[in-house]
Coordinates of C-alpha atoms in Angstrom, one line a residue:
X1 CA 5.9 -2.2 16.8
X2 CA 8.5 -1.5 19.2
X3 CA 11.7 0.2 17.3
X4 CA 14.0 -2.3 19.4
X5 CA 12.0 -5.2 17.6
X6 CA 12.5 -4.3 13.9
X7 CA 10.4 -6.3 11.4
X8 CA 11.3 -6.2 7.7
X9 CA 10.0 -7.9 4.2
X10 CA 13.6 -9.5 3.8
X11 CA 15.0 -11.3 6.9
X12 CA 18.1 -13.3 7.1
X13 CA 18.5 -16.0 10.0
X14 CA 22.1 -17.0 11.1
X15 CA 23.2 -20.0 13.6
X16 CA 26.6 -21.5 14.3
X17 CA 26.5 -25.2 15.1
X18 CA 29.1 -27.5 15.0
X19 CA 31.6 -25.6 13.0
X20 CA 28.4 -24.8 10.2
X21 CA 27.3 -21.2 9.9
X22 CA 23.8 -21.7 8.8
X23 CA 22.1 -19.1 6.7
X24 CA 18.2 -18.4 5.7
X25 CA 17.2 -15.8 3.5
X26 CA 13.3 -15.1 3.9
X27 CA 11.1 -12.6 1.9
X28 CA 7.5 -11.8 2.8
X29 CA 5.4 -10.8 -0.5
X30 CA 2.1 -9.9 1.1
X31 CA 1.1 -12.6 3.2
X32 CA 3.3 -15.3 1.5
X33 CA 6.6 -16.2 2.8
X34 CA 8.9 -17.2 0.3
X35 CA 12.0 -19.4 1.0
X36 CA 14.9 -17.6 -1.3
X37 CA 18.3 -19.1 0.2
X38 CA 19.1 -21.8 2.8
X39 CA 22.9 -23.0 3.0
X40 CA 25.9 -23.6 5.0
X41 CA 29.5 -22.5 5.4
X42 CA 31.8 -24.4 7.3
X43 CA 33.9 -22.2 9.8
X44 CA 36.9 -24.4 11.4
X45 CA 39.4 -23.1 13.8
X46 CA 43.0 -22.2 12.0
X47 CA 46.1 -23.3 13.9
X48 CA 46.0 -20.2 16.2
X49 CA 42.8 -21.3 17.5
X50 CA 41.1 -18.3 15.8
X51 CA 37.9 -18.8 13.6
X52 CA 38.6 -18.4 9.8
X53 CA 36.0 -15.5 8.6
X54 CA 34.0 -17.4 5.9
X55 CA 33.1 -14.0 4.2
X56 CA 35.7 -13.7 1.8
X57 CA 36.6 -17.7 1.2
X58 CA 33.8 -18.9 -1.6
X59 CA 31.0 -17.4 -3.6
X60 CA 28.5 -18.7 -0.5
X61 CA 30.7 -16.6 2.0
X62 CA 30.4 -13.2 -0.4
X63 CA 26.7 -13.6 -0.6
X64 CA 26.1 -13.9 3.0
X65 CA 28.1 -10.8 3.1
X66 CA 25.9 -9.2 0.8
X67 CA 22.7 -10.5 2.5
X68 CA 24.0 -8.9 6.2
X69 CA 24.6 -5.9 4.5
X70 CA 21.3 -5.3 2.8
X71 CA 18.7 -7.1 5.1
X72 CA 17.5 -7.6 8.6
X73 CA 20.1 -10.1 10.4
X74 CA 18.6 -12.3 13.0
X75 CA 21.2 -14.5 15.4
X76 CA 20.1 -16.5 19.0
X77 CA 21.4 -17.5 21.9
X78 CA 21.8 -20.9 22.9
X79 CA 19.1 -22.7 25.4
X80 CA 22.0 -23.5 27.6
X81 CA 22.2 -19.6 28.4
X82 CA 18.3 -18.5 28.3
X83 CA 16.1 -18.6 31.4
X84 CA 12.5 -19.7 30.5
X85 CA 9.6 -18.6 33.2
X86 CA 6.1 -17.8 33.3
X87 CA 4.9 -14.5 34.9
X88 CA 1.5 -12.8 35.9
X89 CA 1.4 -8.9 35.7
X90 CA -1.3 -7.0 36.1
X91 CA -1.0 -4.8 33.3
X92 CA -2.4 -5.3 29.6
X93 CA -0.7 -2.5 27.2
X94 CA 2.9 -3.5 25.8
X95 CA 4.6 -0.2 26.8
X96 CA 3.4 -0.7 30.5
X97 CA 4.9 -4.2 30.6
X98 CA 8.2 -3.1 29.0
X99 CA 8.5 -0.2 32.0
X100 CA 8.3 -2.8 34.8
X101 CA 9.4 -6.2 33.0
X102 CA 12.9 -5.9 34.8
X103 CA 11.9 -4.8 38.3
X104 CA 8.7 -7.5 38.0
X105 CA 10.9 -10.4 36.6
X106 CA 13.7 -10.2 39.6
X107 CA 12.0 -12.5 42.1
X108 CA 12.1 -15.8 39.6
X109 CA 16.0 -15.2 38.2
X110 CA 18.3 -16.7 39.5
X111 CA 21.0 -13.8 39.3
X112 CA 21.1 -10.2 39.8
X113 CA 18.4 -8.2 37.3
X114 CA 21.1 -5.4 36.4
X115 CA 23.1 -8.4 35.1
X116 CA 20.5 -9.7 32.8
X117 CA 18.8 -8.8 29.6
X118 CA 15.0 -9.7 29.7
X119 CA 12.2 -9.9 27.4
X120 CA 8.8 -11.5 27.2
X121 CA 6.0 -12.8 24.8
X122 CA 2.2 -12.7 25.9
X123 CA 0.5 -16.0 26.5
X124 CA -3.1 -14.5 27.1
X125 CA -4.7 -11.2 28.2
X126 CA -7.1 -11.9 31.4
X127 CA -9.4 -9.0 33.1
X128 CA -6.9 -8.9 35.6
X129 CA -3.6 -8.4 33.9
X130 CA -1.5 -10.2 31.3
X131 CA 0.3 -13.6 31.6
X132 CA 3.4 -13.5 30.2
X133 CA 6.6 -16.0 29.2
X134 CA 10.0 -14.4 30.4
X135 CA 13.1 -15.2 28.5
X136 CA 16.1 -13.8 31.0
X137 CA 19.7 -13.9 29.7
X138 CA 22.8 -12.6 31.5
X139 CA 24.4 -9.6 29.7
X140 CA 28.2 -11.3 29.8
X141 CA 26.5 -13.8 27.8
X142 CA 25.1 -11.4 25.2
X143 CA 28.4 -9.6 25.1
X144 CA 30.2 -12.7 24.2
X145 CA 27.7 -13.5 21.6
X146 CA 28.1 -10.4 20.0
X147 CA 31.5 -10.5 20.1
X148 CA 31.4 -14.3 18.3
X149 CA 29.5 -12.6 15.4
X150 CA 31.9 -9.6 15.3
X151 CA 34.9 -12.3 14.4
X152 CA 33.0 -12.6 11.0
X153 CA 31.9 -9.1 10.3
X154 CA 28.5 -9.6 11.4
X155 CA 26.4 -7.2 13.9
X156 CA 23.1 -8.9 14.1
X157 CA 20.0 -6.4 14.6
X158 CA 18.3 -8.4 16.4
X159 CA 19.3 -11.4 19.2
X160 CA 16.9 -14.0 20.3
X161 CA 17.3 -17.4 22.2
X162 CA 17.3 -20.8 20.9
X163 CA 13.5 -21.5 22.3
X164 CA 11.8 -18.3 20.7
X165 CA 13.3 -19.2 17.2
X166 CA 12.1 -23.0 17.6
X167 CA 8.6 -21.6 18.6
X168 CA 8.4 -19.2 15.7
X169 CA 9.3 -22.4 13.2
X170 CA 7.0 -24.4 15.2
X171 CA 4.0 -21.7 14.6
X172 CA 4.7 -21.6 10.9
X173 CA 4.9 -25.6 10.3
X174 CA 2.8 -26.8 13.1
X175 CA -1.5 -26.3 12.5
X176 CA -4.6 -27.3 14.5
X177 CA -2.1 -28.9 17.5
X178 CA -3.6 -27.0 21.0
X179 CA -0.9 -28.8 23.2
X180 CA 2.4 -30.3 21.9
X181 CA 6.1 -30.5 23.3
X182 CA 8.8 -29.8 21.0
X183 CA 12.6 -30.5 21.3
X184 CA 15.3 -29.4 19.1
X185 CA 18.0 -31.9 19.1
X186 CA 20.9 -29.8 18.1
X187 CA 24.4 -31.3 17.4
X188 CA 25.7 -30.9 20.7
X189 CA 22.7 -29.8 23.0
X190 CA 18.9 -30.2 23.1
X191 CA 16.1 -27.8 23.5
X192 CA 12.8 -28.8 24.9
X193 CA 9.8 -26.4 25.2
X194 CA 6.2 -26.6 25.7
X195 CA 3.5 -25.3 23.4
X196 CA 0.0 -24.6 24.2
X197 CA -2.0 -22.5 21.8
X198 CA 1.0 -21.4 19.6
X199 CA 2.4 -20.1 22.7
X200 CA 5.4 -21.0 24.8
X201 CA 4.8 -21.6 28.2
X202 CA 8.4 -23.3 29.4
X203 CA 11.7 -24.3 28.1
X204 CA 14.5 -26.3 29.1
X205 CA 18.1 -26.9 28.1
X206 CA 19.7 -30.7 28.0
X207 CA 23.4 -30.7 27.2
X208 CA 23.4 -33.7 25.1
X209 CA 22.8 -33.6 21.1
X210 CA 22.6 -35.9 17.8
X211 CA 26.5 -35.4 17.8
X212 CA 26.4 -37.8 20.9
X213 CA 24.6 -40.6 19.1
X214 CA 27.1 -40.0 16.0
X215 CA 30.7 -40.9 18.3
X216 CA 28.6 -43.9 19.7
X217 CA 28.0 -45.0 16.5
X218 CA 31.3 -44.4 15.1
X219 CA 33.2 -46.3 17.9
X220 CA 30.7 -49.2 17.8
X221 CA 32.0 -49.3 14.2
X222 CA 35.1 -47.9 14.1
X223 CA 34.6 -45.3 11.9
X224 CA 36.0 -41.6 11.5
X225 CA 33.4 -38.7 12.6
X226 CA 32.7 -38.1 9.1
X227 CA 32.2 -41.3 7.9
X228 CA 30.2 -42.2 10.8
X229 CA 28.1 -38.5 10.3
X230 CA 27.3 -39.4 6.6
X231 CA 26.2 -43.3 7.1
X232 CA 24.1 -42.4 10.6
X233 CA 21.5 -40.8 8.2
X234 CA 20.8 -44.3 6.6
X235 CA 21.0 -46.2 10.2
X236 CA 17.3 -47.6 10.7
X237 CA 17.1 -46.8 14.3
X238 CA 14.1 -49.0 14.8
X239 CA 15.8 -52.2 14.4
X240 CA 18.9 -51.7 16.1
X241 CA 21.2 -54.5 17.3
X242 CA 22.2 -54.5 21.1
X243 CA 25.3 -56.5 20.3
X244 CA 26.8 -54.5 17.7
X245 CA 25.8 -51.1 18.6
X246 CA 26.3 -51.0 22.5
X247 CA 27.6 -47.9 22.9
X248 CA 24.8 -46.0 20.4
X249 CA 21.8 -48.0 22.0
X250 CA 23.3 -46.7 25.5
X251 CA 23.6 -43.1 24.2
X252 CA 19.7 -43.1 23.0
X253 CA 18.5 -44.5 26.0
X254 CA 20.4 -41.7 28.2
X255 CA 18.9 -39.3 25.6
X256 CA 15.4 -40.6 26.1
X257 CA 15.5 -40.7 30.0
X258 CA 16.8 -37.1 29.9
X259 CA 14.0 -36.0 27.7
X260 CA 11.2 -38.2 29.7
X261 CA 12.4 -36.2 32.7
X262 CA 12.2 -32.6 30.7
X263 CA 8.9 -33.4 29.2
X264 CA 7.5 -34.7 32.7
X265 CA 8.7 -31.3 34.2
X266 CA 7.4 -29.1 31.3
X267 CA 4.0 -30.9 31.4
X268 CA 3.4 -29.9 35.1
X269 CA 2.9 -26.4 33.4
X270 CA -0.8 -28.0 32.0
X271 CA -1.6 -28.8 35.5
X272 CA -2.7 -32.8 35.4
X273 CA -3.2 -32.5 31.5
X274 CA -1.6 -35.6 29.4
X275 CA 0.7 -34.1 26.7
X276 CA 1.6 -37.0 24.1
X277 CA 2.2 -34.7 21.3
X278 CA 6.0 -34.3 20.6
X279 CA 7.6 -32.2 17.5
X280 CA 10.6 -32.8 16.5
X281 CA 13.6 -30.8 14.7
X282 CA 17.2 -30.3 14.7
X283 CA 19.8 -32.8 13.2
X284 CA 18.4 -35.4 15.3
X285 CA 14.6 -34.5 13.9
X286 CA 15.8 -34.8 10.5
X287 CA 16.3 -38.3 10.5
X288 CA 12.9 -39.9 10.5
X289 CA 14.1 -43.6 11.8
X290 CA 15.5 -42.0 14.8
X291 CA 12.1 -39.7 15.3
X292 CA 10.2 -43.0 15.1
X293 CA 12.3 -44.8 17.7
X294 CA 12.1 -42.0 20.1
X295 CA 8.8 -41.1 20.1
X296 CA 8.1 -45.0 20.2
X297 CA 10.1 -45.5 23.3
X298 CA 8.5 -42.2 24.9
X299 CA 5.0 -43.5 24.2
X300 CA 4.0 -40.6 22.5
X301 CA 2.6 -39.5 19.1
X302 CA 4.9 -37.3 16.6
X303 CA 3.6 -34.2 15.1
X304 CA 4.2 -33.7 11.5
X305 CA 4.9 -30.2 9.6
X306 CA 2.1 -28.9 7.9
X307 CA 2.8 -28.9 3.7
X308 CA 3.4 -24.8 2.6
X309 CA 2.9 -24.7 -1.1
X310 CA 6.2 -23.2 -3.0
X311 CA 8.7 -24.9 -0.9
X312 CA 11.9 -25.8 -2.8
X313 CA 13.5 -27.5 0.1
X314 CA 12.8 -31.0 1.8
X315 CA 11.3 -31.5 5.1
X316 CA 15.0 -32.5 6.4
X317 CA 16.6 -29.6 5.4
X318 CA 14.0 -27.7 6.8
X319 CA 14.1 -29.6 10.1
X320 CA 18.0 -28.9 10.4
X321 CA 17.7 -25.5 10.1
X322 CA 15.0 -24.8 12.5
X323 CA 16.6 -22.0 14.3
X324 CA 17.5 -20.0 11.5
X325 CA 14.4 -20.4 9.7
X326 CA 12.6 -19.7 12.9
X327 CA 14.7 -16.5 13.6
X328 CA 13.9 -15.1 9.8
X329 CA 10.2 -16.0 10.2
X330 CA 10.3 -13.9 13.4
X331 CA 11.9 -11.0 11.9
X332 CA 9.2 -10.5 9.4
X333 CA 5.7 -8.8 9.7
X334 CA 3.7 -11.8 9.2
X335 CA 5.5 -13.3 12.3
X336 CA 4.1 -13.3 15.6
X337 CA 5.4 -11.8 18.4
X338 CA 9.7 -11.9 18.7
X339 CA 12.3 -11.3 20.9
X340 CA 15.0 -8.6 21.2
X341 CA 17.9 -9.0 23.4
X342 CA 19.5 -5.9 22.1
X343 CA 18.3 -3.5 24.5
X344 CA 19.8 -0.4 26.4
X345 CA 23.8 -0.5 26.1
X346 CA 23.3 -3.7 24.0
X347 CA 21.4 -1.9 21.1
X348 CA 22.8 -1.7 17.9
X349 CA 25.2 1.1 17.0
X350 CA 23.7 2.2 14.2
X351 CA 20.0 1.0 13.6
X352 CA 19.7 3.2 10.5
X353 CA 22.7 1.0 8.7
X354 CA 20.3 -1.1 6.8
X355 CA 17.8 1.3 5.8
X356 CA 20.5 4.1 4.3
X357 CA 20.2 2.0 0.7
X358 CA 16.5 2.2 0.8
X359 CA 16.5 5.4 1.9
X360 CA 19.1 7.1 -0.5
X361 CA 17.1 5.3 -3.2
X362 CA 14.0 6.5 -1.8
X363 CA 15.2 10.4 -1.5
X364 CA 16.8 9.6 -5.2
X365 CA 13.6 8.3 -6.6
X366 CA 11.8 11.3 -5.2
X367 CA 14.1 14.3 -6.2
X368 CA 14.1 12.5 -10.0
X369 CA 10.1 12.8 -9.5
X370 CA 10.3 16.4 -8.9
X371 CA 12.6 17.0 -11.6
X372 CA 10.4 15.1 -14.0
X373 CA 7.1 17.2 -12.8
X374 CA 9.2 20.3 -13.2
X375 CA 10.4 19.4 -16.8
X376 CA 7.0 18.4 -17.7
X377 CA 5.3 21.6 -15.9
X378 CA 7.8 23.7 -18.1
X379 CA 6.7 21.9 -21.2
X380 CA 3.2 22.3 -20.5
X381 CA 3.6 25.8 -19.8
X382 CA 5.7 26.7 -22.6
X383 CA 2.5 24.5 -24.8
X384 CA 0.2 26.8 -23.6
X385 CA 2.0 29.6 -24.2
X386 CA 2.7 29.1 -27.8
X387 CA -0.9 28.5 -28.0
X388 CA -1.9 31.5 -26.6
X389 CA 0.3 33.5 -28.9
X390 CA -1.5 31.9 -31.9
X391 CA -4.8 32.7 -30.4
X392 CA -3.6 36.5 -29.7
X393 CA -2.3 36.6 -33.7
X394 CA -5.7 35.3 -34.5
X395 CA -7.3 37.6 -32.6
X396 CA -5.6 40.7 -34.1
X397 CA -6.4 39.1 -37.6
X398 CA -10.1 39.0 -37.0
X399 CA -10.0 43.0 -35.8
X400 CA -8.3 43.5 -39.4
X401 CA -5.3 44.6 -38.0
X402 CA -1.8 43.1 -38.6
X403 CA 0.6 42.6 -36.1
X404 CA 3.3 45.1 -37.0
X405 CA 0.3 47.9 -37.1
X406 CA -1.1 46.9 -33.7
X407 CA 2.7 46.9 -32.5
X408 CA 3.4 50.6 -33.8
X409 CA 0.1 51.7 -32.2
X410 CA 0.8 49.8 -28.9
X411 CA 4.5 51.5 -28.9
X412 CA 3.3 55.2 -29.6
X413 CA 0.5 55.3 -27.0
X414 CA 2.3 53.5 -24.3
X415 CA 5.7 54.5 -24.8
X416 CA 7.3 51.2 -24.6
X417 CA 9.6 51.3 -27.4
X418 CA 11.9 48.4 -28.0
X419 CA 14.0 49.5 -30.5
X420 CA 12.4 47.3 -32.9
X421 CA 9.4 45.2 -33.2
X422 CA 9.8 41.8 -31.8
X423 CA 8.2 38.6 -33.5
X424 CA 5.2 37.4 -31.9
X425 CA 6.9 34.1 -30.9
X426 CA 10.0 36.4 -28.8
X427 CA 7.3 37.8 -26.9
X428 CA 7.4 37.5 -23.0
X429 CA 4.4 36.3 -21.3
X430 CA 4.2 39.6 -19.0
X431 CA 4.6 41.7 -22.6
X432 CA 1.8 39.7 -24.0
X433 CA -0.3 40.1 -21.0
X434 CA 0.3 44.1 -20.9
X435 CA -1.0 44.0 -24.6
X436 CA -4.1 41.7 -24.0
X437 CA -4.7 44.6 -21.2
X438 CA -4.2 47.5 -23.4
X439 CA -6.4 45.9 -26.1
X440 CA -8.9 45.4 -23.7
X441 CA -9.1 49.0 -22.7
X442 CA -9.2 50.3 -26.2
X443 CA -12.0 48.0 -26.8
X444 CA -13.6 49.4 -23.8
X445 CA -13.0 52.8 -24.5
X446 CA -14.6 52.3 -28.0
X447 CA -18.1 53.6 -28.9
X448 CA -20.3 50.6 -29.0
X449 CA -22.0 49.8 -32.1
X450 CA -26.1 49.9 -32.7
X451 CA -27.7 47.5 -34.8
X452 CA -29.3 49.7 -37.1
X453 CA -30.8 46.9 -39.6
X454 CA -33.9 44.9 -37.8
X455 CA -34.4 41.3 -38.9
X456 CA -38.4 41.0 -37.3
X457 CA -40.9 39.7 -39.4
X458 CA -42.9 43.0 -41.5
X459 CA -46.7 43.6 -41.4
X460 CA -46.9 41.8 -45.2
X461 CA -45.5 38.9 -43.5
X462 CA -47.8 38.6 -40.5
X463 CA -50.9 39.2 -43.1
X464 CA -49.6 36.5 -45.1
X465 CA -48.7 33.9 -42.2
X466 CA -52.3 34.7 -40.8
X467 CA -54.1 34.3 -43.8
X468 CA -52.4 30.7 -44.5
X469 CA -52.9 29.7 -40.5
X470 CA -54.8 26.4 -40.3
X471 CA -56.6 28.1 -37.2
X472 CA -57.6 31.4 -39.2
X473 CA -58.9 30.2 -42.6
X474 CA -60.1 26.6 -43.6
X475 CA -58.6 25.8 -47.2
X476 CA -61.2 23.9 -49.5
X477 CA -60.7 22.3 -52.7
X478 CA -58.6 24.0 -55.6
X479 CA -62.1 25.4 -57.4
X480 CA -63.4 26.7 -53.7
X481 CA -63.1 29.5 -51.6
X482 CA -61.3 29.7 -48.5
X483 CA -63.7 29.7 -45.8
X484 CA -62.8 32.1 -42.7
X485 CA -62.7 30.6 -39.3
X486 CA -61.9 33.9 -37.4
X487 CA -62.7 37.5 -38.7
X488 CA -60.0 40.1 -37.9
X489 CA -61.9 43.7 -37.5
X490 CA -58.8 45.2 -36.0
X491 CA -55.0 44.7 -36.5
X492 CA -52.3 46.9 -34.8
X493 CA -48.3 46.6 -35.9
X494 CA -46.2 48.4 -33.5
X495 CA -42.3 48.7 -32.8
X496 CA -42.6 49.0 -28.9
X497 CA -38.6 49.1 -28.3
X498 CA -35.5 49.5 -30.1
X499 CA -31.8 50.2 -29.8
X500 CA -30.7 54.1 -29.5
X501 CA -27.8 56.5 -28.6
X502 CA -28.9 56.3 -25.0
X503 CA -30.2 52.6 -24.8
X504 CA -27.2 50.8 -26.7
X505 CA -28.2 47.7 -24.9
X506 CA -32.2 47.4 -26.2
X507 CA -33.2 45.0 -29.0
X508 CA -36.0 45.6 -31.2
X509 CA -39.7 44.2 -29.9
X510 CA -42.7 44.1 -32.3
X511 CA -46.0 44.0 -31.4
X512 CA -49.1 42.8 -32.7
X513 CA -52.7 43.3 -31.4
X514 CA -56.0 42.0 -32.7
X515 CA -59.3 42.0 -32.0
X516 CA -61.3 39.6 -34.1
X517 CA -64.5 37.5 -33.9
X518 CA -65.8 34.0 -34.2
X519 CA -68.8 31.6 -35.0
X520 CA -67.5 29.3 -31.9
X521 CA -65.4 29.8 -28.6
X522 CA -64.0 27.0 -29.6
X523 CA -62.3 27.9 -32.5
X524 CA -61.0 31.2 -30.9
X525 CA -59.5 28.9 -28.6
X526 CA -57.9 26.8 -30.7
X527 CA -56.2 30.0 -32.4
X528 CA -55.3 31.1 -29.0
X529 CA -53.7 27.7 -28.5
X530 CA -52.0 28.2 -32.0
X531 CA -49.8 31.3 -30.8
X532 CA -48.5 29.8 -27.4
X533 CA -47.2 26.7 -29.5
X534 CA -44.0 27.2 -31.5
X535 CA -44.5 28.4 -34.5
X536 CA -41.9 30.6 -37.0
X537 CA -43.9 34.2 -35.9
X538 CA -44.5 34.5 -32.2
X539 CA -42.0 34.8 -29.7
X540 CA -42.0 32.2 -27.4
X541 CA -40.2 34.2 -24.8
X542 CA -43.0 37.1 -24.7
X543 CA -46.2 37.4 -23.0
X544 CA -49.1 36.4 -25.0
X545 CA -52.6 38.4 -23.5
X546 CA -55.9 37.1 -24.5
X547 CA -59.3 38.4 -23.2
X548 CA -62.8 38.1 -24.5
X549 CA -66.3 40.6 -24.4
X550 CA -69.5 39.8 -25.8
X551 CA -68.2 37.3 -29.0
X552 CA -65.2 39.6 -29.4
X553 CA -61.5 38.5 -28.7
X554 CA -58.4 40.3 -28.3
X555 CA -55.3 39.0 -28.2
X556 CA -51.5 40.5 -28.2
X557 CA -48.1 39.1 -28.6
X558 CA -44.5 39.6 -30.0
X559 CA -42.5 38.8 -32.6
X560 CA -39.5 36.6 -33.2
X561 CA -36.4 39.2 -33.5
X562 CA -33.6 37.6 -36.0
X563 CA -31.5 40.7 -35.7
X564 CA -27.7 40.4 -35.2
X565 CA -26.1 42.7 -32.8
X566 CA -22.5 43.4 -32.7

């Protein structure tokens, strides 16, 4: 997105027409456009001939003042001051086109390119380059336009043109129409254009608008301009009496002929294709009977507006405000290509003005977030320190040492005498870490204790276990003797490993070696499997050895060690 064509989620479109300042305020929420405000403010000339600033008169003016200060503001130069042409350039990238557009468009402009502001919209991209629609306006007209708005203390950030604004309105409210003409019948003039696949191919301006019909109607009935303006909206244009409304009929015929010639010239852009569809907007387009009369006289078909969900304004109000609505739509991210004639020396003097408040809110929010994170971090660290001090006190109690006794010994050995023993709650973290390091060094320097009370199965325990083992003896009835399945001929019980002064890390390990016979190899194998299985005597981590020789079997295994090692 070009920095000279700003976009915003909140956009205000403005137009001054027939002493009315039309205001439209739109908001984009995700992909949906919301029509928030649509109103008009009278702007009349005073006795000195100067416009009266409406921003300080009534509530509507004050509302407008707040809108233009806070949101993206767009205005449009009249179609009478805009030249619309097509141009083909052998470029495709937007940056490349921007760099050569003034030079490339010079042959099609009727005035010096140095005195003009040129902007463009892309129609289509081909293999050889891009087809563009060029909008050219004299710098003098842009200066006059900006001076007009300065009288109302309004500095628009984007200056577009009426044809481009009506195009944006058409793109939003006209769907599924590949080719059609539009006529924006304003109060004092009419802007026409040819739209193909949503792109403007050409535009023309007529110095005659709906006000000419109102004046003719007032002349025929002898009414005041204000009264005629009110009554003409209820007039049925499809059944007018020529004798009663001679001036009005003549004015309608004149407008029809001008439109017919204009449409014929615009339709040439389609190279023989017959264009029979017409979309009407503006003051004239808001009067349904006038639209029906006009399309019938032109032998064309009227294009209808599509229904948009959530709109709180009727078609009449929308068509009357087609230009400011189109401007606001073009300034939103969802809008298609837009124009901005504020370039170079005409650029907005303070492009960040609208962003100052959001930026201030953003940085204040960031600062508050940092402060909140800092305070939360301090509270979290404080809670961790308190928990650590509590664990430190518990550790001293486990060592059968009081906090005061440890502090006295610590001060004597380290020489860090502080005058008095501080409570554990007042210790700083560095002091606590120093005490923990000291305590760790004391523990490391202390001799390691030796487990002198082994807790391993004794010989009697092993023999008792074997005498009742189901794979050693077969138990019979209470009156019968037990039958031996294997006969133990040699039994050796020895402690092969134990901790001592030189090897404090050793653990007690008792090894049992047996030599026995069995009536069948199967019974011997079952006894071997029983030794490998989990049981209360044999250490599963120790190796179980097994061998056989001429009916005799030898096995060795280690006993479980349940000794407590400090």
